[in-house]
Amino acid sequence: MAPSTAVVWFRRDLRVADQPTFLAAADAADRALALFVLDPALLKPSGAARANFLYGCLRELDDALGGKLLVVKGDPADVVPRVARAVGAQTVHVAADYGPYGRERDENVEKALSDDGVELVRTGSPYAVAPGRVEKGGGGPFKVFTPFSRAWADHGWRAPAGTDASTCTWMDPSDKDGGPRAVKVPDDEPVEAELPQPGESAGLARWRDFLDEGVLDYESERDLPAKKGTSGMSPYLKYGCVHPRTLLADLAQHRGDSVKAYRTEIAWREFYADVLHRRPDSARENYDKGFDHLPLRTGKAADADFERWCEGRTGYPIVDAGMRQLRGEAWMHNRVRMIVASFLVKDLHIPWWRGARHFMQLLVDGDLASNQHGWQWTAGSGTDASPYFRIFNPITQGERFDPDGDYVRRWVPELADVEGKAVHQPWKLKGGIPEGYPAPMVDHKAERQDALARYDQVKAARS
């Protein structure tokens, strides 16, 4: 009798540890085929940094599975049923996707599979608590973070699943009878950024280093971009090289304000996933529709200012350092993300979605829910938003969070010889602005007043 076969379709879960889908597949069949689909609909907007990180993760996953990862390319609604048919699978196992595209894709795949009598089995998700599960006592979604985070913590999460590469008996992809052609994982695309080491092993090693050396200082150092005060786990969470459930289980072995602060950051990630799940339109549009009345700049002058912001040539050192870090590392410190976002929206009066799109094109950790709603938080148009009248002053933000100027000097070499916090106001130097560095492109004080006047039109439309 031929062995029964299941397909394990990897997406945002590129690991072998803590894999509930492995347990479901092993329970359903004698052997499993490991599958990844290079989906043009996802690869096209990814950007080179994120694509390269994905390719590295796939190579490492293939090694962990003994070279038995089948990689195919195409529309999943076409190629996944063809793979299942080729191996005679009765089930295809996935971690549920709650993003706008992922849900639609999976519904199409599920329908195509059902035509062949094959079941799409969803087990787990990329989150500790799946979007849609945390609700108010009387039902319905939370619209602000703090009560969500309390309910999320009260809901709790499962312990990590005890799996490894041996949990399933993996079939050799070359044994499949027909189906879509296997493709080689693409070579890395040209990118100027220095990227983190991809894959599960690198992610777990970085996490262990953070637990050993960084977690206890997280609360005091996480807002200081010149320090290595953050965990660096965001790219690994993006592709599921490490599951947040694993992080939460390890954090439970520690105590203190820093541990609570880090757990809260995980809750923010899960909150934004929940918001996007319930309001998929918020990926491209204002969550708060009142902000549709906010007058914003468009046209050639706005485009030119946007390009200066992208290039890190605004004349405000902390902003320019952040935008250059984005190009140099395909990543930006979270505090600085808020500063540069506030500058684009509230000093230059350019729509938040232009900045969000630029971030998604360059970030190695670009996550749709976290990125779009982080931008909306700063723009004031999102759920649990920073009030619109809270406008980040790029000078005082720089002096407070980069007090010695080390972060700016690292990323803005034109200012490398300016000592201390004077680097944040180079126009006040006795010798003038150092050669090659631009003067401030706008007067922050004046633009702050302009931003508040524009916001009055939002308030007027509501009254």
Short mmCIF file of N, CA and C in Angstrom, two decimals, residues 207 210-211 215 244 246-255 258-260 262-264 266:
data_model
loop_
_atom_site.label_atom_id
_atom_site.label_comp_id
_atom_site.label_asym_id
_atom_site.label_seq_id
_atom_site.Cartn_x
_atom_site.Cartn_y
_atom_site.Cartn_z
N TRP A 207 18.32 36.04 19.36
CA TRP A 207 17.39 36.09 20.50
C TRP A 207 18.11 35.68 21.78
N PHE A 210 20.24 38.50 22.99
CA PHE A 210 19.43 39.56 23.60
C PHE A 210 19.01 39.17 25.01
N LEU A 211 18.61 37.92 25.19
CA LEU A 211 18.22 37.47 26.53
C LEU A 211 19.40 37.51 27.49
N VAL A 215 18.16 42.21 27.38
CA VAL A 215 16.77 42.35 27.80
C VAL A 215 16.62 43.17 29.07
N PRO A 244 6.57 34.38 17.77
CA PRO A 244 6.45 35.19 18.99
C PRO A 244 6.10 34.37 20.23
N THR A 246 7.48 31.61 21.03
CA THR A 246 8.78 31.22 21.57
C THR A 246 9.38 32.35 22.40
N LEU A 247 9.29 33.58 21.88
CA LEU A 247 9.82 34.72 22.62
C LEU A 247 9.08 34.90 23.94
N LEU A 248 7.77 34.78 23.90
CA LEU A 248 6.97 34.98 25.12
C LEU A 248 7.27 33.91 26.15
N ALA A 249 7.48 32.68 25.71
CA ALA A 249 7.81 31.60 26.65
C ALA A 249 9.15 31.87 27.32
N ASP A 250 10.12 32.36 26.57
CA ASP A 250 11.43 32.68 27.16
C ASP A 250 11.33 33.89 28.10
N LEU A 251 10.56 34.89 27.71
CA LEU A 251 10.40 36.07 28.56
C LEU A 251 9.75 35.73 29.89
N ALA A 252 8.92 34.70 29.90
CA ALA A 252 8.25 34.30 31.14
C ALA A 252 9.24 33.84 32.21
N GLN A 253 10.47 33.54 31.80
CA GLN A 253 11.49 33.11 32.75
C GLN A 253 12.24 34.30 33.36
N HIS A 254 11.87 35.52 32.95
CA HIS A 254 12.55 36.72 33.43
C HIS A 254 11.53 37.66 34.07
N ARG A 255 12.01 38.58 34.85
CA ARG A 255 11.15 39.54 35.53
C ARG A 255 11.71 40.96 35.34
N SER A 258 11.81 45.93 32.09
CA SER A 258 12.27 45.76 30.71
C SER A 258 11.57 44.59 30.04
N VAL A 259 11.36 43.53 30.77
CA VAL A 259 10.65 42.37 30.22
C VAL A 259 9.22 42.75 29.89
N LYS A 260 8.58 43.50 30.78
CA LYS A 260 7.21 43.96 30.53
C LYS A 260 7.16 44.86 29.29
N TYR A 262 9.20 44.83 26.71
CA TYR A 262 9.38 44.05 25.48
C TYR A 262 8.10 43.27 25.15
N ARG A 263 7.46 42.71 26.17
CA ARG A 263 6.21 41.99 25.95
C ARG A 263 5.15 42.93 25.37
N THR A 264 5.16 44.17 25.81
CA THR A 264 4.22 45.15 25.28
C THR A 264 4.46 45.41 23.80
N ILE A 266 5.53 43.22 21.65
CA ILE A 266 4.91 42.09 20.95
C ILE A 266 3.41 42.29 20.86
#
